[in-house]
Tab-separated table of C-alpha atoms in Angstrom:
chain	number	residue	atom	x	y	z
A	61	UNK	CA	0.031	-0.004	0.010
A	62	UNK	CA	1.242	3.507	-0.717
A	63	UNK	CA	2.474	5.728	2.101
A	64	UNK	CA	0.134	8.525	1.188
A	65	UNK	CA	-2.860	6.167	1.641
A	66	UNK	CA	-1.739	5.175	5.162
A	67	UNK	CA	-1.214	8.807	6.028
A	68	UNK	CA	-4.717	9.621	4.812
A	69	UNK	CA	-6.214	6.720	6.829
A	70	UNK	CA	-4.416	7.909	9.992
A	71	UNK	CA	-5.641	11.433	9.469
A	72	UNK	CA	-9.291	10.485	8.846
A	73	UNK	CA	-9.897	7.519	11.103
A	74	UNK	CA	-10.475	8.238	14.789
A	75	UNK	CA	-7.754	6.565	16.847
A	76	UNK	CA	-10.300	4.755	19.029
A	77	UNK	CA	-11.540	2.857	15.973
A	78	UNK	CA	-8.151	1.265	15.471
A	79	UNK	CA	-6.855	1.261	19.025
A	80	UNK	CA	-6.558	-1.655	21.384
A	81	UNK	CA	-4.293	-4.695	21.303
A	82	UNK	CA	-5.184	-7.321	18.755
A	83	UNK	CA	-6.445	-10.606	20.132
A	84	UNK	CA	-3.550	-12.323	18.326
A	85	UNK	CA	-1.069	-10.167	20.263
A	86	UNK	CA	-2.769	-10.809	23.583
A	87	UNK	CA	-2.749	-14.560	22.954
A	88	UNK	CA	0.867	-14.468	21.836
A	89	UNK	CA	2.047	-12.493	24.853
A	90	UNK	CA	0.031	-14.625	27.280
A	91	UNK	CA	1.030	-17.989	25.874
A	92	UNK	CA	4.478	-17.542	24.360
A	93	UNK	CA	6.271	-14.409	25.452
A	94	UNK	CA	5.456	-14.841	29.150
A	95	UNK	CA	7.124	-18.281	28.963
A	96	UNK	CA	10.154	-17.013	27.137
A	97	UNK	CA	10.647	-13.370	28.038
A	98	UNK	CA	9.138	-11.791	31.122
A	99	UNK	CA	10.187	-8.335	30.050
A	100	UNK	CA	13.039	-6.706	28.221
A	101	UNK	CA	13.533	-4.443	25.295
A	102	UNK	CA	11.076	-4.454	22.416
A	103	UNK	CA	10.493	-2.616	19.179
A	104	UNK	CA	7.315	-2.582	17.051
A	105	UNK	CA	7.811	-2.062	13.336
A	106	UNK	CA	5.102	-0.256	11.459
A	107	UNK	CA	3.464	0.522	14.817
A	108	UNK	CA	0.734	2.767	13.428
A	109	UNK	CA	-1.136	4.408	16.302
A	110	UNK	CA	0.812	2.350	18.829
A	111	UNK	CA	-1.719	-0.198	20.011
A	112	UNK	CA	0.774	-3.126	20.208
A	113	UNK	CA	3.567	-0.829	21.436
A	114	UNK	CA	1.501	0.473	24.331
A	115	UNK	CA	0.267	-3.021	25.183
A	116	UNK	CA	3.837	-4.313	25.420
A	117	UNK	CA	4.759	-1.336	27.681
A	118	UNK	CA	1.829	-2.176	29.923
A	119	UNK	CA	3.202	-5.679	30.157
A	120	UNK	CA	6.590	-4.415	31.415
A	121	UNK	CA	8.628	-4.080	28.254
A	122	UNK	CA	10.874	-1.150	27.519
A	123	UNK	CA	9.459	-0.526	24.049
A	124	UNK	CA	9.954	1.693	21.019
A	125	UNK	CA	7.393	2.031	18.210
A	126	UNK	CA	8.498	2.961	14.694
A	127	UNK	CA	6.302	4.131	11.790
A	128	UNK	CA	6.800	6.279	8.694
A	129	UNK	CA	3.552	8.201	9.330
A	130	UNK	CA	3.954	11.379	11.355
A	131	UNK	CA	0.228	11.419	11.962
A	132	UNK	CA	0.186	7.869	13.332
A	133	UNK	CA	3.176	8.584	15.583
A	134	UNK	CA	1.478	11.798	16.860
A	135	UNK	CA	-1.642	9.846	17.690
A	136	UNK	CA	0.399	7.083	19.326
A	137	UNK	CA	2.289	9.582	21.508
A	138	UNK	CA	-0.914	11.262	22.553
A	139	UNK	CA	-2.548	7.926	23.457
A	140	UNK	CA	0.468	6.775	25.499
A	141	UNK	CA	0.500	10.077	27.351
A	142	UNK	CA	-3.237	9.780	28.098
A	143	UNK	CA	-2.593	6.290	29.528
A	144	UNK	CA	0.425	7.436	31.521
A	145	UNK	CA	2.657	4.994	29.646
A	146	UNK	CA	6.275	5.776	28.868
A	147	UNK	CA	6.923	4.751	25.277
A	148	UNK	CA	9.268	6.176	22.695
A	149	UNK	CA	7.729	6.592	19.235
A	150	UNK	CA	9.925	7.388	16.232
A	151	UNK	CA	9.082	8.480	12.741
A	152	UNK	CA	11.367	6.413	10.502
A	153	UNK	CA	11.289	4.408	7.251
A	154	UNK	CA	11.857	0.693	7.777
A	155	UNK	CA	13.602	0.451	4.398
A	156	UNK	CA	16.080	3.213	5.258
A	157	UNK	CA	16.414	3.565	9.049
A	158	UNK	CA	17.854	6.897	10.018
A	159	UNK	CA	16.651	7.330	13.621
A	160	UNK	CA	16.394	3.751	14.817
A	161	UNK	CA	19.082	1.406	16.024
A	162	UNK	CA	19.961	-1.038	18.799
A	163	UNK	CA	19.438	-4.685	19.652
A	164	UNK	CA	16.138	-5.811	21.054
A	165	UNK	CA	14.895	-8.903	22.888
A	166	UNK	CA	11.659	-8.717	20.915
A	167	UNK	CA	11.070	-7.264	17.463
A	168	UNK	CA	7.435	-7.263	16.250
A	169	UNK	CA	6.048	-6.642	12.794
A	170	UNK	CA	2.296	-6.530	12.355
A	171	UNK	CA	2.017	-6.432	8.586
A	172	UNK	CA	4.784	-3.964	7.639
A	173	UNK	CA	6.953	-6.405	5.612
A	174	UNK	CA	4.067	-8.071	3.853
A	175	UNK	CA	2.859	-4.699	2.594
A	176	UNK	CA	6.150	-3.811	0.828
A	177	UNK	CA	7.294	-4.375	-2.763
A	178	UNK	CA	9.919	-7.001	-3.399
A	179	UNK	CA	12.672	-4.355	-3.746
A	180	UNK	CA	11.571	-2.631	-0.546
A	181	UNK	CA	11.529	-6.016	1.279
A	182	UNK	CA	15.251	-6.425	0.472
A	183	UNK	CA	15.925	-3.002	2.037
A	184	UNK	CA	13.730	-3.794	5.040
A	185	UNK	CA	15.687	-6.990	5.719
A	186	UNK	CA	18.996	-5.128	5.514
A	187	UNK	CA	17.784	-2.502	7.967
A	188	UNK	CA	15.769	-4.641	10.381
A	189	UNK	CA	17.842	-7.782	10.760
A	190	UNK	CA	20.423	-6.058	13.016
A	191	UNK	CA	17.675	-5.008	15.431
A	192	UNK	CA	17.139	-8.517	16.867
A	193	UNK	CA	19.608	-9.699	19.488
A	194	UNK	CA	21.113	-13.168	19.079
A	195	UNK	CA	18.656	-15.407	20.963
A	196	UNK	CA	15.994	-12.683	20.670
A	197	UNK	CA	12.618	-13.035	19.042
A	198	UNK	CA	11.245	-11.649	15.842
A	199	UNK	CA	7.468	-11.937	15.657
A	200	UNK	CA	5.554	-11.297	12.448
A	201	UNK	CA	1.891	-11.418	11.458
A	202	UNK	CA	1.396	-11.734	7.700
A	203	UNK	CA	-1.081	-12.898	5.089
A	204	UNK	CA	0.067	-15.780	2.805
A	205	UNK	CA	-1.219	-14.055	-0.305
A	206	UNK	CA	1.063	-11.108	0.444
A	207	UNK	CA	4.095	-12.938	1.883
A	208	UNK	CA	4.210	-16.653	1.259
A	209	UNK	CA	5.633	-19.150	3.761
A	210	UNK	CA	8.311	-20.019	1.164
A	211	UNK	CA	9.399	-16.342	1.008
A	212	UNK	CA	9.478	-16.106	4.811
A	213	UNK	CA	11.805	-19.183	4.872
A	214	UNK	CA	13.911	-17.759	2.116
A	215	UNK	CA	14.274	-14.325	3.737
A	216	UNK	CA	14.638	-15.360	7.438
A	217	UNK	CA	15.860	-18.953	7.437
A	218	UNK	CA	19.571	-18.190	7.365
A	219	UNK	CA	19.306	-15.891	10.435
A	220	UNK	CA	16.385	-17.287	12.459
A	221	UNK	CA	14.787	-20.537	13.618
A	222	UNK	CA	11.242	-20.149	12.268
A	223	UNK	CA	8.100	-21.444	13.965
A	224	UNK	CA	4.547	-20.868	12.809
A	225	UNK	CA	2.576	-20.428	15.980
A	226	UNK	CA	-0.822	-19.750	14.555
A	227	UNK	CA	-2.608	-19.722	11.220
A	228	UNK	CA	-6.182	-19.040	10.418
A	229	UNK	CA	-8.295	-17.741	7.572
A	230	UNK	CA	-8.209	-13.968	7.422
A	231	UNK	CA	-11.262	-12.123	8.685
A	232	UNK	CA	-10.858	-8.714	7.037
A	233	UNK	CA	-8.563	-9.716	4.194
A	234	UNK	CA	-8.654	-12.853	1.996
A	235	UNK	CA	-6.078	-15.538	2.631
A	236	UNK	CA	-4.458	-17.183	5.586
A	237	UNK	CA	-3.071	-15.063	8.431
A	238	UNK	CA	0.056	-16.559	10.021
A	239	UNK	CA	1.817	-15.642	13.203
A	240	UNK	CA	5.505	-16.437	12.984
A	241	UNK	CA	7.808	-16.522	16.012
A	242	UNK	CA	11.494	-16.590	14.977
A	243	UNK	CA	14.472	-16.976	17.236
A	244	UNK	CA	17.578	-15.176	16.137
A	245	UNK	CA	20.475	-17.612	15.658
A	246	UNK	CA	23.757	-16.812	17.498
């Protein structure tokens, strides 16, 4: 999807319509993350208005949210402030990170990679791979029709142990929605 369209959506749609942690995230944190990581550093890629970012902060993570939309980041910052949650939100481009660096225990992508062109996916991988600590987790939600399991294996297999935690037919979009949990190889 084009950047201008996301910016338009974030400007027009009230934040409360798109705010609140997804049920997939809640399930993942409750059943997987709590067993593997009690807290730590986290970054959400393509964070939008910050729903997952704020949820992770509420669960005890030191978390940063990154999105290319200034409007989304502004809404995320306002929402975090209203909730009294300390979260850093950064406007940055996942295909050319200028303001984001570090190594995180948990890196989460809720549809950012699967929405990029093939050329942009190559840039994303170059920029995002260094963000995950060895032994850390990279979690991604994606639709098969946009990012096939074979492409996930091809892109991540050299650097991560890949596990599909959940798959189900998509509700809002056609195709299968998969939740991948990948562990960064040492």
